[in-house]
mmCIF file with all atom_site columns, C-alpha atoms and ligand atoms in Angstrom:
data_model
loop_
_atom_site.group_PDB
_atom_site.id
_atom_site.type_symbol
_atom_site.label_atom_id
_atom_site.label_alt_id
_atom_site.label_comp_id
_atom_site.label_asym_id
_atom_site.label_entity_id
_atom_site.label_seq_id
_atom_site.pdbx_PDB_ins_code
_atom_site.Cartn_x
_atom_site.Cartn_y
_atom_site.Cartn_z
_atom_site.occupancy
_atom_site.B_iso_or_equiv
_atom_site.pdbx_formal_charge
_atom_site.auth_seq_id
_atom_site.auth_comp_id
_atom_site.auth_asym_id
_atom_site.auth_atom_id
_atom_site.pdbx_PDB_model_num
ATOM   1   C  CA  . MET V 1 1   ? 8.205  -79.778  -62.880 1.00 0.00 ? 1   MET V CA  1
ATOM   2   C  CA  . GLU V 1 2   ? 11.142 -81.629  -63.928 1.00 0.00 ? 2   GLU V CA  1
ATOM   3   C  CA  . ILE V 1 3   ? 10.899 -84.939  -65.975 1.00 0.00 ? 3   ILE V CA  1
ATOM   4   C  CA  . GLU V 1 4   ? 12.277 -87.392  -67.336 1.00 0.00 ? 4   GLU V CA  1
ATOM   5   C  CA  . ILE V 1 5   ? 13.040 -88.266  -71.025 1.00 0.00 ? 5   ILE V CA  1
ATOM   6   C  CA  . HIS V 1 6   ? 14.474 -91.793  -71.781 1.00 0.00 ? 6   HIS V CA  1
ATOM   7   C  CA  . ARG V 1 7   ? 16.041 -92.759  -74.757 1.00 0.00 ? 7   ARG V CA  1
ATOM   8   C  CA  . ALA V 1 8   ? 18.496 -95.192  -76.676 1.00 0.00 ? 8   ALA V CA  1
ATOM   9   C  CA  . GLU V 1 9   ? 20.952 -94.569  -79.257 1.00 0.00 ? 9   GLU V CA  1
ATOM   10  C  CA  . VAL V 1 10  ? 22.086 -97.478  -80.767 1.00 0.00 ? 10  VAL V CA  1
ATOM   11  C  CA  . TYR V 1 11  ? 24.267 -98.247  -83.226 1.00 0.00 ? 11  TYR V CA  1
ATOM   12  C  CA  . THR V 1 12  ? 24.626 -102.054 -84.218 1.00 0.00 ? 12  THR V CA  1
ATOM   13  C  CA  . ARG V 1 13  ? 27.079 -103.569 -86.539 1.00 0.00 ? 13  ARG V CA  1
ATOM   14  C  CA  . VAL V 1 14  ? 27.466 -106.913 -88.308 1.00 0.00 ? 14  VAL V CA  1
ATOM   15  C  CA  . SER V 1 15  ? 30.669 -109.152 -89.663 1.00 0.00 ? 15  SER V CA  1
ATOM   16  C  CA  . ASN V 1 16  ? 31.266 -112.368 -89.986 1.00 0.00 ? 16  ASN V CA  1
ATOM   17  C  CA  . LEU V 1 17  ? 33.637 -113.924 -88.156 1.00 0.00 ? 17  LEU V CA  1
ATOM   18  C  CA  . PRO V 1 18  ? 37.462 -114.203 -89.286 1.00 0.00 ? 18  PRO V CA  1
ATOM   19  C  CA  . ARG V 1 19  ? 37.809 -117.867 -91.116 1.00 0.00 ? 19  ARG V CA  1
ATOM   20  C  CA  . HIS V 1 20  ? 40.715 -119.432 -88.395 1.00 0.00 ? 20  HIS V CA  1
ATOM   21  C  CA  . LEU V 1 21  ? 38.148 -118.249 -85.547 1.00 0.00 ? 21  LEU V CA  1
ATOM   22  C  CA  . MET V 1 22  ? 35.192 -120.133 -87.484 1.00 0.00 ? 22  MET V CA  1
ATOM   23  C  CA  . TRP V 1 23  ? 34.730 -122.555 -84.428 1.00 0.00 ? 23  TRP V CA  1
ATOM   24  C  CA  . VAL V 1 24  ? 33.338 -119.592 -82.312 1.00 0.00 ? 24  VAL V CA  1
ATOM   25  C  CA  . THR V 1 25  ? 30.119 -119.391 -81.954 1.00 0.00 ? 25  THR V CA  1
ATOM   26  C  CA  . ASN V 1 26  ? 27.597 -115.672 -82.485 1.00 0.00 ? 26  ASN V CA  1
ATOM   27  C  CA  . THR V 1 27  ? 29.036 -113.310 -80.674 1.00 0.00 ? 27  THR V CA  1
ATOM   28  C  CA  . VAL V 1 28  ? 27.190 -109.361 -79.390 1.00 0.00 ? 28  VAL V CA  1
ATOM   29  C  CA  . GLN V 1 29  ? 29.674 -107.451 -78.014 1.00 0.00 ? 29  GLN V CA  1
ATOM   30  C  CA  . ILE V 1 30  ? 27.638 -104.228 -76.795 1.00 0.00 ? 30  ILE V CA  1
ATOM   31  C  CA  . ASN V 1 31  ? 29.611 -101.592 -75.023 1.00 0.00 ? 31  ASN V CA  1
ATOM   32  C  CA  . LEU V 1 32  ? 26.495 -99.591  -73.088 1.00 0.00 ? 32  LEU V CA  1
ATOM   33  C  CA  . ASP V 1 33  ? 27.138 -96.624  -71.471 1.00 0.00 ? 33  ASP V CA  1
ATOM   34  C  CA  . GLU V 1 34  ? 24.400 -94.602  -69.101 1.00 0.00 ? 34  GLU V CA  1
ATOM   35  C  CA  . LEU V 1 35  ? 24.249 -91.309  -68.940 1.00 0.00 ? 35  LEU V CA  1
ATOM   36  C  CA  . ILE V 1 36  ? 21.994 -87.818  -67.683 1.00 0.00 ? 36  ILE V CA  1
ATOM   37  C  CA  . GLN V 1 37  ? 22.128 -85.103  -70.396 1.00 0.00 ? 37  GLN V CA  1
ATOM   38  C  CA  . HIS V 1 38  ? 20.342 -82.137  -68.351 1.00 0.00 ? 38  HIS V CA  1
ATOM   39  C  CA  . GLU V 1 39  ? 19.048 -78.923  -68.781 1.00 0.00 ? 39  GLU V CA  1
ATOM   40  C  CA  . THR V 1 40  ? 21.606 -77.155  -69.097 1.00 0.00 ? 40  THR V CA  1
ATOM   41  C  CA  . GLY V 1 41  ? 23.582 -79.514  -71.995 1.00 0.00 ? 41  GLY V CA  1
ATOM   42  C  CA  . ALA V 1 42  ? 25.939 -80.867  -69.543 1.00 0.00 ? 42  ALA V CA  1
ATOM   43  C  CA  . VAL V 1 43  ? 26.424 -84.736  -69.049 1.00 0.00 ? 43  VAL V CA  1
ATOM   44  C  CA  . THR V 1 44  ? 27.071 -87.080  -66.002 1.00 0.00 ? 44  THR V CA  1
ATOM   45  C  CA  . VAL V 1 45  ? 27.889 -90.132  -66.921 1.00 0.00 ? 45  VAL V CA  1
ATOM   46  C  CA  . LEU V 1 46  ? 26.247 -92.915  -64.877 1.00 0.00 ? 46  LEU V CA  1
ATOM   47  C  CA  . GLY V 1 47  ? 28.964 -95.872  -66.207 1.00 0.00 ? 47  GLY V CA  1
ATOM   48  C  CA  . SER V 1 48  ? 30.113 -97.396  -68.848 1.00 0.00 ? 48  SER V CA  1
ATOM   49  C  CA  . ARG V 1 49  ? 30.277 -101.161 -69.441 1.00 0.00 ? 49  ARG V CA  1
ATOM   50  C  CA  . ARG V 1 50  ? 31.576 -103.871 -72.283 1.00 0.00 ? 50  ARG V CA  1
ATOM   51  C  CA  . ILE V 1 51  ? 29.057 -107.110 -71.933 1.00 0.00 ? 51  ILE V CA  1
ATOM   52  C  CA  . ARG V 1 52  ? 29.476 -110.094 -74.152 1.00 0.00 ? 52  ARG V CA  1
ATOM   53  C  CA  . LEU V 1 53  ? 26.560 -112.148 -75.251 1.00 0.00 ? 53  LEU V CA  1
ATOM   54  C  CA  . ARG V 1 54  ? 26.470 -115.624 -76.596 1.00 0.00 ? 54  ARG V CA  1
ATOM   55  C  CA  . PRO V 1 55  ? 23.074 -116.070 -77.879 1.00 0.00 ? 55  PRO V CA  1
ATOM   56  C  CA  . ARG V 1 56  ? 22.892 -120.099 -78.738 1.00 0.00 ? 56  ARG V CA  1
ATOM   57  C  CA  . GLY V 1 57  ? 21.325 -121.129 -82.378 1.00 0.00 ? 57  GLY V CA  1
ATOM   58  C  CA  . ARG V 1 58  ? 20.679 -119.612 -85.622 1.00 0.00 ? 58  ARG V CA  1
ATOM   59  C  CA  . GLY V 1 59  ? 19.397 -116.365 -85.966 1.00 0.00 ? 59  GLY V CA  1
ATOM   60  C  CA  . PHE V 1 60  ? 18.763 -113.943 -83.658 1.00 0.00 ? 60  PHE V CA  1
ATOM   61  C  CA  . THR V 1 61  ? 15.196 -112.947 -81.804 1.00 0.00 ? 61  THR V CA  1
ATOM   62  C  CA  . PRO V 1 62  ? 13.921 -110.358 -79.591 1.00 0.00 ? 62  PRO V CA  1
ATOM   63  C  CA  . ARG V 1 63  ? 13.136 -112.223 -77.092 1.00 0.00 ? 63  ARG V CA  1
ATOM   64  C  CA  . GLN V 1 64  ? 16.536 -114.387 -76.228 1.00 0.00 ? 64  GLN V CA  1
ATOM   65  C  CA  . LEU V 1 65  ? 18.927 -111.358 -76.733 1.00 0.00 ? 65  LEU V CA  1
ATOM   66  C  CA  . ALA V 1 66  ? 16.512 -109.790 -74.293 1.00 0.00 ? 66  ALA V CA  1
ATOM   67  C  CA  . GLY V 1 67  ? 16.182 -112.469 -72.040 1.00 0.00 ? 67  GLY V CA  1
ATOM   68  C  CA  . LEU V 1 68  ? 20.343 -112.160 -71.741 1.00 0.00 ? 68  LEU V CA  1
ATOM   69  C  CA  . LEU V 1 69  ? 20.053 -108.888 -71.671 1.00 0.00 ? 69  LEU V CA  1
ATOM   70  C  CA  . ARG V 1 70  ? 17.834 -108.690 -68.693 1.00 0.00 ? 70  ARG V CA  1
ATOM   71  C  CA  . ASP V 1 71  ? 19.957 -111.721 -66.802 1.00 0.00 ? 71  ASP V CA  1
ATOM   72  C  CA  . GLU V 1 72  ? 22.881 -109.199 -67.157 1.00 0.00 ? 72  GLU V CA  1
ATOM   73  C  CA  . HIS V 1 73  ? 21.254 -106.845 -65.307 1.00 0.00 ? 73  HIS V CA  1
ATOM   74  C  CA  . VAL V 1 74  ? 20.516 -104.269 -68.086 1.00 0.00 ? 74  VAL V CA  1
ATOM   75  C  CA  . PRO V 1 75  ? 17.771 -101.749 -67.796 1.00 0.00 ? 75  PRO V CA  1
ATOM   76  C  CA  . GLU V 1 76  ? 15.376 -101.788 -70.396 1.00 0.00 ? 76  GLU V CA  1
ATOM   77  C  CA  . SER V 1 77  ? 16.167 -105.189 -72.067 1.00 0.00 ? 77  SER V CA  1
ATOM   78  C  CA  . PRO V 1 78  ? 12.941 -105.589 -73.550 1.00 0.00 ? 78  PRO V CA  1
ATOM   79  C  CA  . TYR V 1 79  ? 13.415 -102.837 -75.991 1.00 0.00 ? 79  TYR V CA  1
ATOM   80  C  CA  . LEU V 1 80  ? 17.055 -103.298 -76.413 1.00 0.00 ? 80  LEU V CA  1
ATOM   81  C  CA  . GLY V 1 81  ? 16.581 -106.904 -77.037 1.00 0.00 ? 81  GLY V CA  1
ATOM   82  C  CA  . ARG V 1 82  ? 14.293 -105.922 -80.357 1.00 0.00 ? 82  ARG V CA  1
ATOM   83  C  CA  . LYS V 1 83  ? 15.912 -103.061 -81.512 1.00 0.00 ? 83  LYS V CA  1
ATOM   84  C  CA  . ILE V 1 84  ? 18.952 -104.897 -81.586 1.00 0.00 ? 84  ILE V CA  1
ATOM   85  C  CA  . ALA V 1 85  ? 17.530 -107.944 -83.175 1.00 0.00 ? 85  ALA V CA  1
ATOM   86  C  CA  . LEU V 1 86  ? 15.724 -106.138 -85.548 1.00 0.00 ? 86  LEU V CA  1
ATOM   87  C  CA  . ASP V 1 87  ? 19.083 -104.307 -86.938 1.00 0.00 ? 87  ASP V CA  1
ATOM   88  C  CA  . ILE V 1 88  ? 20.891 -107.664 -87.042 1.00 0.00 ? 88  ILE V CA  1
ATOM   89  C  CA  . ASN V 1 89  ? 18.139 -109.314 -89.204 1.00 0.00 ? 89  ASN V CA  1
ATOM   90  C  CA  . GLN V 1 90  ? 17.819 -105.629 -91.371 1.00 0.00 ? 90  GLN V CA  1
ATOM   91  C  CA  . GLN V 1 91  ? 21.304 -105.860 -91.798 1.00 0.00 ? 91  GLN V CA  1
ATOM   92  C  CA  . PHE V 1 92  ? 21.332 -110.242 -92.884 1.00 0.00 ? 92  PHE V CA  1
ATOM   93  C  CA  . ALA V 1 93  ? 18.227 -108.808 -95.647 1.00 0.00 ? 93  ALA V CA  1
ATOM   94  C  CA  . PHE V 1 94  ? 20.204 -106.039 -96.713 1.00 0.00 ? 94  PHE V CA  1
ATOM   95  C  CA  . ASP V 1 95  ? 23.984 -107.074 -97.010 1.00 0.00 ? 95  ASP V CA  1
ATOM   96  C  CA  . SER V 1 96  ? 23.920 -109.852 -99.294 1.00 0.00 ? 96  SER V CA  1
ATOM   97  C  CA  . SER V 1 97  ? 28.086 -110.933 -98.137 1.00 0.00 ? 97  SER V CA  1
ATOM   98  C  CA  . LEU V 1 98  ? 27.160 -111.406 -94.930 1.00 0.00 ? 98  LEU V CA  1
ATOM   99  C  CA  . GLN V 1 99  ? 27.149 -115.182 -94.954 1.00 0.00 ? 99  GLN V CA  1
ATOM   100 C  CA  . GLN V 1 100 ? 23.826 -115.988 -91.528 1.00 0.00 ? 100 GLN V CA  1
ATOM   101 C  CA  . GLN V 1 101 ? 25.294 -119.766 -92.170 1.00 0.00 ? 101 GLN V CA  1
ATOM   102 C  CA  . GLN V 1 102 ? 28.977 -118.803 -90.520 1.00 0.00 ? 102 GLN V CA  1
ATOM   103 C  CA  . PRO V 1 103 ? 29.391 -117.277 -86.720 1.00 0.00 ? 103 PRO V CA  1
ATOM   104 C  CA  . VAL V 1 104 ? 28.896 -113.955 -86.866 1.00 0.00 ? 104 VAL V CA  1
ATOM   105 C  CA  . PHE V 1 105 ? 30.523 -110.899 -84.283 1.00 0.00 ? 105 PHE V CA  1
ATOM   106 C  CA  . VAL V 1 106 ? 27.665 -108.664 -84.088 1.00 0.00 ? 106 VAL V CA  1
ATOM   107 C  CA  . SER V 1 107 ? 29.400 -104.794 -81.984 1.00 0.00 ? 107 SER V CA  1
ATOM   108 C  CA  . VAL V 1 108 ? 26.683 -102.696 -80.645 1.00 0.00 ? 108 VAL V CA  1
ATOM   109 C  CA  . ASN V 1 109 ? 26.898 -99.350  -79.142 1.00 0.00 ? 109 ASN V CA  1
ATOM   110 C  CA  . VAL V 1 110 ? 24.089 -98.387  -77.198 1.00 0.00 ? 110 VAL V CA  1
ATOM   111 C  CA  . LYS V 1 111 ? 24.027 -94.945  -75.111 1.00 0.00 ? 111 LYS V CA  1
ATOM   112 C  CA  . LEU V 1 112 ? 20.995 -95.149  -72.608 1.00 0.00 ? 112 LEU V CA  1
ATOM   113 C  CA  . ILE V 1 113 ? 20.214 -91.226  -71.976 1.00 0.00 ? 113 ILE V CA  1
ATOM   114 C  CA  . ARG V 1 114 ? 17.869 -90.088  -69.056 1.00 0.00 ? 114 ARG V CA  1
ATOM   115 C  CA  . GLU V 1 115 ? 17.188 -86.387  -70.648 1.00 0.00 ? 115 GLU V CA  1
ATOM   116 C  CA  . ARG V 1 116 ? 16.360 -84.566  -67.697 1.00 0.00 ? 116 ARG V CA  1
ATOM   117 C  CA  . THR V 1 117 ? 14.269 -81.611  -68.813 1.00 0.00 ? 117 THR V CA  1
ATOM   118 C  CA  . LEU V 1 118 ? 11.699 -79.210  -67.344 1.00 0.00 ? 118 LEU V CA  1
ATOM   119 C  CA  . MET V 1 119 ? 8.010  -79.982  -67.870 1.00 0.00 ? 119 MET V CA  1
ATOM   120 C  CA  . PRO V 1 120 ? 7.617  -76.025  -69.951 1.00 0.00 ? 120 PRO V CA  1
ATOM   121 C  CA  . PRO V 1 121 ? 5.051  -73.878  -68.366 1.00 0.00 ? 121 PRO V CA  1
ATOM   122 C  CA  . LEU V 1 122 ? 1.991  -74.024  -68.956 1.00 0.00 ? 122 LEU V CA  1
ATOM   123 C  CA  . PRO V 1 123 ? 1.055  -70.174  -71.484 1.00 0.00 ? 123 PRO V CA  1
ATOM   124 C  CA  . PRO V 1 124 ? -0.698 -67.781  -70.159 1.00 0.00 ? 124 PRO V CA  1
ATOM   125 C  CA  . PRO V 1 125 ? -4.700 -67.831  -70.176 1.00 0.00 ? 125 PRO V CA  1
ATOM   126 C  CA  . ASP V 1 126 ? -5.149 -65.207  -72.310 1.00 0.00 ? 126 ASP V CA  1
ATOM   127 C  CA  . PHE V 1 127 ? -1.698 -65.071  -74.575 1.00 0.00 ? 127 PHE V CA  1
ATOM   128 C  CA  . LEU V 1 128 ? -3.772 -63.095  -77.100 1.00 0.00 ? 128 LEU V CA  1
ATOM   129 C  CA  . HIS V 1 129 ? -1.987 -59.999  -75.831 1.00 0.00 ? 129 HIS V CA  1
ATOM   130 C  CA  . THR V 1 130 ? 1.471  -61.951  -75.722 1.00 0.00 ? 130 THR V CA  1
ATOM   131 C  CA  . PRO V 1 131 ? 3.555  -61.953  -78.394 1.00 0.00 ? 131 PRO V CA  1
ATOM   132 C  CA  . PRO V 1 132 ? 4.210  -65.185  -80.257 1.00 0.00 ? 132 PRO V CA  1
ATOM   133 C  CA  . SER V 1 133 ? 7.397  -67.473  -78.870 1.00 0.00 ? 133 SER V CA  1
ATOM   134 C  CA  . SER V 1 134 ? 8.232  -71.387  -79.449 1.00 0.00 ? 134 SER V CA  1
ATOM   135 C  CA  . SER V 1 135 ? 7.229  -72.358  -76.044 1.00 0.00 ? 135 SER V CA  1
ATOM   136 C  CA  . ARG V 1 136 ? 3.675  -71.578  -76.793 1.00 0.00 ? 136 ARG V CA  1
ATOM   137 C  CA  . GLY V 1 137 ? 1.412  -74.732  -76.200 1.00 0.00 ? 137 GLY V CA  1
ATOM   138 C  CA  . ALA V 1 138 ? 0.005  -76.124  -79.520 1.00 0.00 ? 138 ALA V CA  1
ATOM   139 C  CA  . SER V 1 139 ? -3.253 -74.983  -81.059 1.00 0.00 ? 139 SER V CA  1
ATOM   140 C  CA  . SER V 1 140 ? -6.600 -76.647  -80.601 1.00 0.00 ? 140 SER V CA  1
ATOM   141 C  CA  . GLU V 1 141 ? -6.700 -77.412  -84.015 1.00 0.00 ? 141 GLU V CA  1
ATOM   142 C  CA  . VAL V 1 142 ? -3.467 -79.495  -84.049 1.00 0.00 ? 142 VAL V CA  1
ATOM   143 C  CA  . PHE V 1 143 ? -5.079 -81.439  -80.898 1.00 0.00 ? 143 PHE V CA  1
ATOM   144 C  CA  . GLN V 1 144 ? -7.960 -82.481  -82.914 1.00 0.00 ? 144 GLN V CA  1
ATOM   145 C  CA  . ARG V 1 145 ? -5.827 -83.813  -86.076 1.00 0.00 ? 145 ARG V CA  1
ATOM   146 C  CA  . LEU V 1 146 ? -3.987 -85.658  -84.131 1.00 0.00 ? 146 LEU V CA  1
ATOM   147 C  CA  . SER V 1 147 ? -6.349 -87.425  -81.906 1.00 0.00 ? 147 SER V CA  1
ATOM   148 C  CA  . GLN V 1 148 ? -8.619 -87.990  -85.331 1.00 0.00 ? 148 GLN V CA  1
ATOM   149 C  CA  . GLU V 1 149 ? -5.867 -89.217  -87.544 1.00 0.00 ? 149 GLU V CA  1
ATOM   150 C  CA  . GLN V 1 150 ? -2.578 -90.231  -85.596 1.00 0.00 ? 150 GLN V CA  1
ATOM   151 C  CA  . GLY V 1 151 ? -4.133 -92.592  -83.461 1.00 0.00 ? 151 GLY V CA  1
ATOM   152 C  CA  . VAL V 1 152 ? -2.381 -96.038  -83.330 1.00 0.00 ? 152 VAL V CA  1
ATOM   153 C  CA  . LYS V 1 153 ? -3.219 -99.433  -82.035 1.00 0.00 ? 153 LYS V CA  1
ATOM   154 C  CA  . SER V 1 154 ? -0.809 -101.313 -80.014 1.00 0.00 ? 154 SER V CA  1
ATOM   155 C  CA  . ARG V 1 155 ? -1.045 -104.016 -81.744 1.00 0.00 ? 155 ARG V CA  1
ATOM   156 C  CA  . ASP V 1 156 ? 0.358  -102.503 -84.814 1.00 0.00 ? 156 ASP V CA  1
ATOM   157 C  CA  . LEU V 1 157 ? 4.160  -101.589 -82.778 1.00 0.00 ? 157 LEU V CA  1
ATOM   158 C  CA  . VAL V 1 158 ? 4.713  -104.780 -82.021 1.00 0.00 ? 158 VAL V CA  1
ATOM   159 C  CA  . GLY V 1 159 ? 7.946  -105.908 -83.780 1.00 0.00 ? 159 GLY V CA  1
ATOM   160 C  CA  . LYS V 1 160 ? 8.186  -101.907 -84.587 1.00 0.00 ? 160 LYS V CA  1
ATOM   161 C  CA  . ASN V 1 161 ? 11.749 -99.732  -83.337 1.00 0.00 ? 161 ASN V CA  1
ATOM   162 C  CA  . GLU V 1 162 ? 10.222 -97.720  -80.812 1.00 0.00 ? 162 GLU V CA  1
ATOM   163 C  CA  . THR V 1 163 ? 8.108  -99.109  -78.845 1.00 0.00 ? 163 THR V CA  1
ATOM   164 C  CA  . GLN V 1 164 ? 7.931  -97.190  -75.905 1.00 0.00 ? 164 GLN V CA  1
ATOM   165 C  CA  . CYS V 1 165 ? 6.890  -94.157  -74.309 1.00 0.00 ? 165 CYS V CA  1
ATOM   166 C  CA  . SER V 1 166 ? 9.367  -91.709  -73.706 1.00 0.00 ? 166 SER V CA  1
ATOM   167 C  CA  . ILE V 1 167 ? 7.328  -89.407  -71.646 1.00 0.00 ? 167 ILE V CA  1
ATOM   168 C  CA  . CYS V 1 168 ? 6.027  -92.788  -68.982 1.00 0.00 ? 168 CYS V CA  1
ATOM   169 C  CA  . ILE V 1 169 ? 9.245  -94.960  -70.416 1.00 0.00 ? 169 ILE V CA  1
ATOM   170 C  CA  . ASP V 1 170 ? 5.708  -97.453  -70.766 1.00 0.00 ? 170 ASP V CA  1
ATOM   171 C  CA  . ASP V 1 171 ? 5.218  -100.152 -72.959 1.00 0.00 ? 171 ASP V CA  1
ATOM   172 C  CA  . LEU V 1 172 ? 3.186  -99.230  -75.530 1.00 0.00 ? 172 LEU V CA  1
ATOM   173 C  CA  . SER V 1 173 ? 2.563  -102.511 -77.336 1.00 0.00 ? 173 SER V CA  1
ATOM   174 C  CA  . LYS V 1 174 ? 1.021  -103.708 -74.642 1.00 0.00 ? 174 LYS V CA  1
ATOM   175 C  CA  . THR V 1 175 ? -1.452 -100.721 -73.204 1.00 0.00 ? 175 THR V CA  1
ATOM   176 C  CA  . ARG V 1 176 ? -4.656 -100.384 -73.839 1.00 0.00 ? 176 ARG V CA  1
ATOM   177 C  CA  . GLU V 1 177 ? -4.737 -96.954  -73.401 1.00 0.00 ? 177 GLU V CA  1
ATOM   178 C  CA  . ASN V 1 178 ? -4.646 -94.093  -76.881 1.00 0.00 ? 178 ASN V CA  1
ATOM   179 C  CA  . ILE V 1 179 ? -1.411 -94.087  -78.128 1.00 0.00 ? 179 ILE V CA  1
ATOM   180 C  CA  . ILE V 1 180 ? -0.523 -90.827  -80.899 1.00 0.00 ? 180 ILE V CA  1
ATOM   181 C  CA  . GLU V 1 181 ? 1.797  -91.427  -83.491 1.00 0.00 ? 181 GLU V CA  1
ATOM   182 C  CA  . LEU V 1 182 ? 3.344  -87.714  -84.992 1.00 0.00 ? 182 LEU V CA  1
ATOM   183 C  CA  . PRO V 1 183 ? 2.817  -87.464  -88.202 1.00 0.00 ? 183 PRO V CA  1
ATOM   184 C  CA  . GLN V 1 184 ? 6.332  -85.832  -88.903 1.00 0.00 ? 184 GLN V CA  1
ATOM   185 C  CA  . CYS V 1 185 ? 9.229  -87.776  -86.877 1.00 0.00 ? 185 CYS V CA  1
ATOM   186 C  CA  . LEU V 1 186 ? 6.623  -90.871  -86.465 1.00 0.00 ? 186 LEU V CA  1
ATOM   187 C  CA  . HIS V 1 187 ? 7.852  -90.681  -82.146 1.00 0.00 ? 187 HIS V CA  1
ATOM   188 C  CA  . VAL V 1 188 ? 4.689  -92.486  -80.378 1.00 0.00 ? 188 VAL V CA  1
ATOM   189 C  CA  . PHE V 1 189 ? 3.869  -91.731  -76.993 1.00 0.00 ? 189 PHE V CA  1
ATOM   190 C  CA  . HIS V 1 190 ? 0.223  -92.139  -75.103 1.00 0.00 ? 190 HIS V CA  1
ATOM   191 C  CA  . GLN V 1 191 ? -1.808 -89.574  -75.676 1.00 0.00 ? 191 GLN V CA  1
ATOM   192 C  CA  . ASP V 1 192 ? -2.950 -88.348  -72.379 1.00 0.00 ? 192 ASP V CA  1
ATOM   193 C  CA  . CYS V 1 193 ? 1.284  -88.311  -72.187 1.00 0.00 ? 193 CYS V CA  1
ATOM   194 C  CA  . LEU V 1 194 ? 1.898  -86.548  -75.420 1.00 0.00 ? 194 LEU V CA  1
ATOM   195 C  CA  . PHE V 1 195 ? -1.485 -83.496  -74.977 1.00 0.00 ? 195 PHE V CA  1
ATOM   196 C  CA  . GLU V 1 196 ? -0.031 -82.684  -71.157 1.00 0.00 ? 196 GLU V CA  1
ATOM   197 C  CA  . TRP V 1 197 ? 3.195  -81.786  -72.973 1.00 0.00 ? 197 TRP V CA  1
ATOM   198 C  CA  . LEU V 1 198 ? 1.843  -80.072  -76.551 1.00 0.00 ? 198 LEU V CA  1
ATOM   199 C  CA  . ARG V 1 199 ? -0.558 -78.270  -73.851 1.00 0.00 ? 199 ARG V CA  1
ATOM   200 C  CA  . ARG V 1 200 ? 2.693  -76.321  -73.112 1.00 0.00 ? 200 ARG V CA  1
ATOM   201 C  CA  . GLN V 1 201 ? 4.746  -76.407  -76.123 1.00 0.00 ? 201 GLN V CA  1
ATOM   202 C  CA  . ASN V 1 202 ? 4.167  -77.709  -79.640 1.00 0.00 ? 202 ASN V CA  1
ATOM   203 C  CA  . SER V 1 203 ? 6.473  -79.745  -80.636 1.00 0.00 ? 203 SER V CA  1
ATOM   204 C  CA  . CYS V 1 204 ? 7.853  -83.683  -79.959 1.00 0.00 ? 204 CYS V CA  1
ATOM   205 C  CA  . PRO V 1 205 ? 9.157  -84.207  -76.733 1.00 0.00 ? 205 PRO V CA  1
ATOM   206 C  CA  . LEU V 1 206 ? 11.888 -86.156  -78.137 1.00 0.00 ? 206 LEU V CA  1
ATOM   207 C  CA  . CYS V 1 207 ? 13.156 -84.419  -81.598 1.00 0.00 ? 207 CYS V CA  1
ATOM   208 C  CA  . ARG V 1 208 ? 11.556 -80.569  -80.513 1.00 0.00 ? 208 ARG V CA  1
ATOM   209 C  CA  . ARG V 1 209 ? 9.950  -80.617  -84.328 1.00 0.00 ? 209 ARG V CA  1
ATOM   210 C  CA  . ALA V 1 210 ? 6.247  -79.659  -84.199 1.00 0.00 ? 210 ALA V CA  1
ATOM   211 C  CA  . PRO V 1 211 ? 3.925  -81.827  -84.948 1.00 0.00 ? 211 PRO V CA  1
ATOM   212 C  CA  . TYR V 1 212 ? 2.383  -79.725  -88.297 1.00 0.00 ? 212 TYR V CA  1
ATOM   213 C  CA  . GLU V 1 213 ? 4.819  -77.977  -90.539 1.00 0.00 ? 213 GLU V CA  1
ATOM   214 C  CA  . LEU V 1 214 ? 2.912  -74.534  -91.517 1.00 0.00 ? 214 LEU V CA  1
HETATM 215 ZN ZN1 . LIG J 2 .   ? 3.326  -92.086  -71.637 1.00 0.00 ? 1   LIG J ZN1 1
HETATM 216 ZN ZN1 . LIG J 2 .   ? 9.873  -86.814  -82.605 1.00 0.00 ? 2   LIG J ZN1 1
#
């Protein structure tokens, strides 16, 4: 079975507009690339766009940015709106040279990546007699520890960076299903989606780290 994992790479840079452009309002310029990454490593570029947003008023809210992105028909606008607003506000918080009262120019590079990958095959039922291999599914201890120790509540994800289950592309901050946060990489998934994957391969679907290091 082939599944599609969606992930976004976002790089945000905030700077004040130069003095002679001070009359200009806040601008968020987004360079958006959409691409498919195939199992073989080949990449198909679906399209590239440059989008200019002009948020009104002071401050950048996830809601306003998500709305502007939705108007531009950008996929996954709720996630991107949150992520970009968070990036901007973090830079304001940590970079004291930025003047929040003056208009800013925000440049954002976004790669929306759809990674086509095969759901790894289920290991043979009796793998006592097969040599160890990385394609083996997680042990029952891993499942047990994850469900006992790594459950998170959807409300705890509100305002966090990553709130999307990359396997089914659902917003985890609104789900009623069980959510698991992997202990090493902190990637989050529906428990059902993740366990389906881990039965086949003992690694994070996004970054391929093992849930627990031995
Ligand atoms: Zn899911
Ligand atoms: Zn991960």
